[in-house]
Tab-separated table of C-alpha atoms in Angstrom:
chain	number	residue	atom	x	y	z
A	137	MET	CA	150.745	80.763	120.073
A	138	ALA	CA	147.788	79.544	118.123
A	139	LEU	CA	144.394	80.933	119.055
A	140	LYS	CA	141.593	78.458	119.443
A	141	LYS	CA	138.605	79.201	117.299
A	142	GLN	CA	135.496	79.661	119.381
A	143	GLU	CA	132.659	77.567	118.074
A	144	ILE	CA	129.406	79.462	117.945
A	145	GLY	CA	126.322	77.347	118.135
A	146	PRO	CA	123.222	78.040	116.064
A	147	VAL	CA	121.292	81.108	117.145
A	148	LYS	CA	117.946	80.199	118.581
A	149	PHE	CA	115.608	82.604	116.809
A	150	TRP	CA	112.429	81.165	118.330
A	151	SER	CA	113.082	81.849	121.969
A	152	PRO	CA	110.143	81.112	124.333
A	153	LEU	CA	109.405	84.818	124.744
A	154	ARG	CA	109.504	85.497	121.004
A	155	LEU	CA	107.292	82.486	120.310
A	156	VAL	CA	104.677	83.539	122.873
A	157	SER	CA	104.682	87.135	121.594
A	158	THR	CA	104.244	85.970	117.994
A	159	LEU	CA	101.348	83.694	118.902
A	160	ILE	CA	99.609	86.543	120.737
A	161	VAL	CA	99.977	88.892	117.754
A	162	LEU	CA	98.727	86.250	115.322
A	163	GLY	CA	95.783	85.558	117.583
A	164	LEU	CA	94.818	89.217	117.695
A	165	LEU	CA	95.135	89.529	113.930
A	166	ALA	CA	92.989	86.437	113.427
A	167	ALA	CA	90.324	87.735	115.805
A	168	PHE	CA	90.204	91.087	114.033
A	169	GLY	CA	90.138	89.561	110.586
A	170	ALA	CA	87.315	87.213	111.543
A	171	SER	CA	85.030	90.046	112.627
A	172	SER	CA	83.968	90.876	109.075
A	173	CYS	CA	83.997	89.551	105.499
A	174	ASN	CA	84.889	91.282	102.278
A	175	SER	CA	81.968	92.061	100.020
A	176	ASN	CA	82.053	91.747	96.247
A	177	ASP	CA	81.219	95.414	95.904
A	178	PRO	CA	84.045	97.927	95.271
A	179	GLU	CA	85.741	99.628	98.191
A	180	SER	CA	84.285	103.026	98.969
A	181	LYS	CA	86.559	106.065	98.868
A	182	ALA	CA	84.899	107.602	101.930
A	183	PRO	CA	86.779	107.516	105.262
A	184	ALA	CA	85.874	104.525	107.384
A	185	ALA	CA	83.571	105.239	110.306
A	186	LYS	CA	84.132	103.787	113.769
A	187	PRO	CA	81.712	101.015	114.794
A	188	GLY	CA	78.650	102.170	116.674
A	189	THR	CA	79.200	105.866	116.056
A	190	PRO	CA	77.129	108.476	114.177
A	191	ILE	CA	78.103	108.865	110.527
A	192	ALA	CA	78.668	112.135	108.700
A	193	THR	CA	75.849	111.745	106.167
A	194	SER	CA	72.968	110.850	108.450
A	195	VAL	CA	70.080	111.010	105.977
A	196	VAL	CA	69.181	107.731	104.308
A	197	PRO	CA	69.872	108.058	100.546
A	198	ALA	CA	66.815	108.128	98.301
A	199	VAL	CA	68.001	105.075	96.357
A	200	VAL	CA	68.011	103.073	99.598
A	201	LEU	CA	64.520	104.201	100.558
A	202	ASP	CA	62.804	103.994	97.197
A	203	THR	CA	64.273	100.869	95.586
A	204	GLU	CA	61.962	97.859	95.575
A	205	MET	CA	63.823	94.690	96.533
A	206	ARG	CA	63.005	90.999	96.430
A	207	SER	CA	62.194	89.225	99.703
A	208	THR	CA	62.119	85.604	100.832
A	209	ASN	CA	58.369	85.682	101.513
A	210	GLY	CA	57.419	87.079	98.117
A	211	GLN	CA	56.447	90.517	99.419
A	212	PRO	CA	58.609	93.301	97.925
A	213	ILE	CA	60.805	95.214	100.368
A	214	LYS	CA	60.764	98.994	100.166
A	215	LEU	CA	62.404	100.731	103.103
A	216	SER	CA	60.342	103.905	102.653
A	217	LYS	CA	57.366	101.898	103.944
A	218	TYR	CA	59.039	101.895	107.374
A	219	SER	CA	58.881	105.674	107.643
A	220	GLY	CA	57.954	106.756	111.166
A	221	LYS	CA	59.401	103.593	112.718
A	222	VAL	CA	62.765	102.708	114.215
A	223	LEU	CA	64.471	100.438	111.695
A	224	LEU	CA	67.592	98.282	111.804
A	225	VAL	CA	68.949	97.412	108.354
A	226	ASN	CA	71.531	94.647	108.234
A	227	LEU	CA	73.760	93.830	105.245
A	228	TRP	CA	74.930	90.224	105.290
A	229	ALA	CA	75.535	87.023	103.285
A	230	THR	CA	75.070	83.310	103.920
A	231	TRP	CA	78.766	82.560	103.297
A	232	CYS	CA	79.980	85.175	105.788
A	233	GLY	CA	81.050	83.627	109.108
A	234	PRO	CA	80.645	86.797	111.218
A	235	CYS	CA	77.197	87.302	109.664
A	236	ARG	CA	76.188	83.819	110.790
A	237	ARG	CA	77.442	84.547	114.303
A	238	GLU	CA	75.614	87.870	114.381
A	239	THR	CA	72.228	86.629	113.179
A	240	PRO	CA	71.149	84.880	116.425
A	241	GLU	CA	71.848	88.127	118.281
A	242	LEU	CA	69.723	90.090	115.795
A	243	VAL	CA	66.901	87.584	116.211
A	244	ARG	CA	67.070	88.021	120.004
A	245	LEU	CA	67.060	91.806	119.715
A	246	HIS	CA	64.096	91.739	117.351
A	247	LYS	CA	62.105	89.564	119.755
A	248	GLN	CA	63.037	91.829	122.649
A	249	TYR	CA	62.177	95.158	121.021
A	250	GLN	CA	59.538	94.336	118.410
A	251	ALA	CA	56.711	95.160	120.813
A	252	ARG	CA	58.240	98.592	121.380
A	253	GLY	CA	58.212	99.368	117.675
A	254	LEU	CA	61.545	98.096	116.335
A	255	GLU	CA	61.467	96.901	112.737
A	256	MET	CA	64.334	94.905	111.235
A	257	VAL	CA	65.290	94.109	107.648
A	258	GLY	CA	68.140	91.813	106.635
A	259	LEU	CA	69.469	92.394	103.115
A	260	THR	CA	71.882	89.852	101.685
A	261	THR	CA	74.408	91.078	99.125
A	262	GLU	CA	74.241	87.781	97.212
A	263	ASP	CA	72.747	87.144	93.800
A	264	PRO	CA	69.005	86.569	94.315
A	265	ILE	CA	68.791	83.707	91.821
A	266	ALA	CA	71.968	81.805	92.669
A	267	SER	CA	71.451	82.148	96.431
A	268	ALA	CA	67.683	81.633	96.620
A	269	GLN	CA	67.850	78.200	98.247
A	270	SER	CA	70.777	78.971	100.571
A	271	VAL	CA	69.080	82.137	101.842
A	272	HIS	CA	65.806	80.301	102.487
A	273	ASP	CA	67.749	77.559	104.315
A	274	PHE	CA	69.573	80.227	106.343
A	275	VAL	CA	66.298	81.835	107.432
A	276	GLN	CA	64.939	78.480	108.564
A	277	GLN	CA	68.153	77.383	110.279
A	278	PHE	CA	68.423	80.553	112.382
A	279	GLN	CA	64.641	80.983	112.764
A	280	VAL	CA	64.817	84.538	111.482
A	281	ASP	CA	61.500	86.231	112.223
A	282	TYR	CA	62.186	89.604	110.620
A	283	GLN	CA	61.998	90.601	106.961
A	284	VAL	CA	64.795	89.165	104.800
A	285	GLY	CA	65.584	89.890	101.172
A	286	TRP	CA	68.206	90.772	98.595
A	287	ALA	CA	69.851	94.195	98.373
A	288	THR	CA	70.269	95.478	94.860
A	289	ARG	CA	73.810	96.453	93.938
A	290	GLU	CA	72.825	100.125	94.028
A	291	VAL	CA	71.388	99.856	97.538
A	292	ALA	CA	74.385	97.887	98.863
A	293	ILE	CA	76.867	100.379	97.423
A	294	ALA	CA	74.909	103.375	98.752
A	295	LEU	CA	74.895	101.945	102.283
A	296	MET	CA	78.552	100.958	102.150
A	297	GLN	CA	79.502	104.432	100.985
A	298	LEU	CA	77.965	105.797	104.179
A	299	SER	CA	80.225	103.666	106.362
A	300	GLY	CA	83.262	103.875	104.107
A	301	ARG	CA	83.683	100.094	104.218
A	302	SER	CA	82.784	97.350	101.756
A	303	SER	CA	82.905	94.553	104.318
A	304	ILE	CA	79.956	92.785	105.921
A	305	PRO	CA	78.080	92.467	108.162
A	306	GLN	CA	76.967	96.066	108.454
A	307	SER	CA	74.035	97.325	110.509
A	308	PHE	CA	72.352	100.712	110.370
A	309	ILE	CA	70.041	102.052	113.077
A	310	ILE	CA	67.532	104.398	111.424
A	311	SER	CA	65.387	106.746	113.506
A	312	ARG	CA	61.691	107.488	113.023
A	313	ASP	CA	62.507	110.631	111.034
A	314	GLY	CA	64.678	108.737	108.553
A	315	HIS	CA	68.132	109.586	109.914
A	316	ILE	CA	70.876	107.020	110.454
A	317	LYS	CA	71.768	107.324	114.123
A	318	LYS	CA	74.432	104.620	114.393
A	319	GLN	CA	76.233	102.194	112.106
A	320	PHE	CA	78.178	99.027	112.821
A	321	VAL	CA	80.727	97.249	110.620
A	322	GLY	CA	81.708	93.679	111.491
A	323	PHE	CA	80.635	91.686	114.509
A	324	HIS	CA	82.397	91.017	117.803
A	325	PRO	CA	80.526	88.551	120.053
A	326	VAL	CA	81.361	90.485	123.225
A	327	GLN	CA	81.503	94.121	122.141
A	328	THR	CA	78.847	94.401	119.435
A	329	PRO	CA	75.642	93.107	121.145
A	330	PRO	CA	75.582	95.667	124.000
A	331	LEU	CA	76.390	98.475	121.558
A	332	LEU	CA	73.561	97.394	119.266
A	333	LYS	CA	71.193	97.203	122.223
A	334	GLN	CA	72.190	100.659	123.427
A	335	ALA	CA	71.713	102.148	119.949
A	336	ILE	CA	68.251	100.584	119.642
A	337	GLU	CA	67.259	101.850	123.091
A	338	GLU	CA	68.383	105.361	122.199
A	339	ALA	CA	66.485	105.337	118.911
A	340	LEU	CA	63.296	104.030	120.517
A	341	THR	CA	63.356	106.641	123.301
A	342	ASP	CA	64.181	109.510	120.931
A	343	ASN	CA	61.004	111.433	120.231
A	344	GLY	CA	62.734	114.078	118.161
């Protein structure tokens, strides 16, 4: 008695459940990847710090404090001049999407806390000659009212070595006594702003 061959139809790999699960995973990966941009500087060998947490080496390196850097208004930037003040230093670039999304929040925070003594300096990691016009346009477009300039390669690397990450944006909250209290890598529109605000509040109320 001959056996009838059972015809097996094509296996449907993309079932509705599998498709939905894949889309969710891709969405999460896209959201994470869009929170920061890779810098041109080499990856640091130090372990990566968690966003908004104290970092192991809390003293600002001398090269960061003492290096004179070019600014958009023609006045040299030297971070040692901010000694005794609460300072937020932000590493960024005009081509970095998360940096562009973060800047309006930094402008709002500066307006909110400037009267209480907060100083803010934005240092782009771009070439100062090639990016001169784009940086000036960026400052005007986002109405940036804090000091903006160009980080030297040495300053950018020294700051990135503290966080263990070479991506941008990065923000460092520096206390009045010159210690880095908190650092942030990347920008999340929901999570980052309240963490930045909390870190600034803590630094401003710390009299130690």
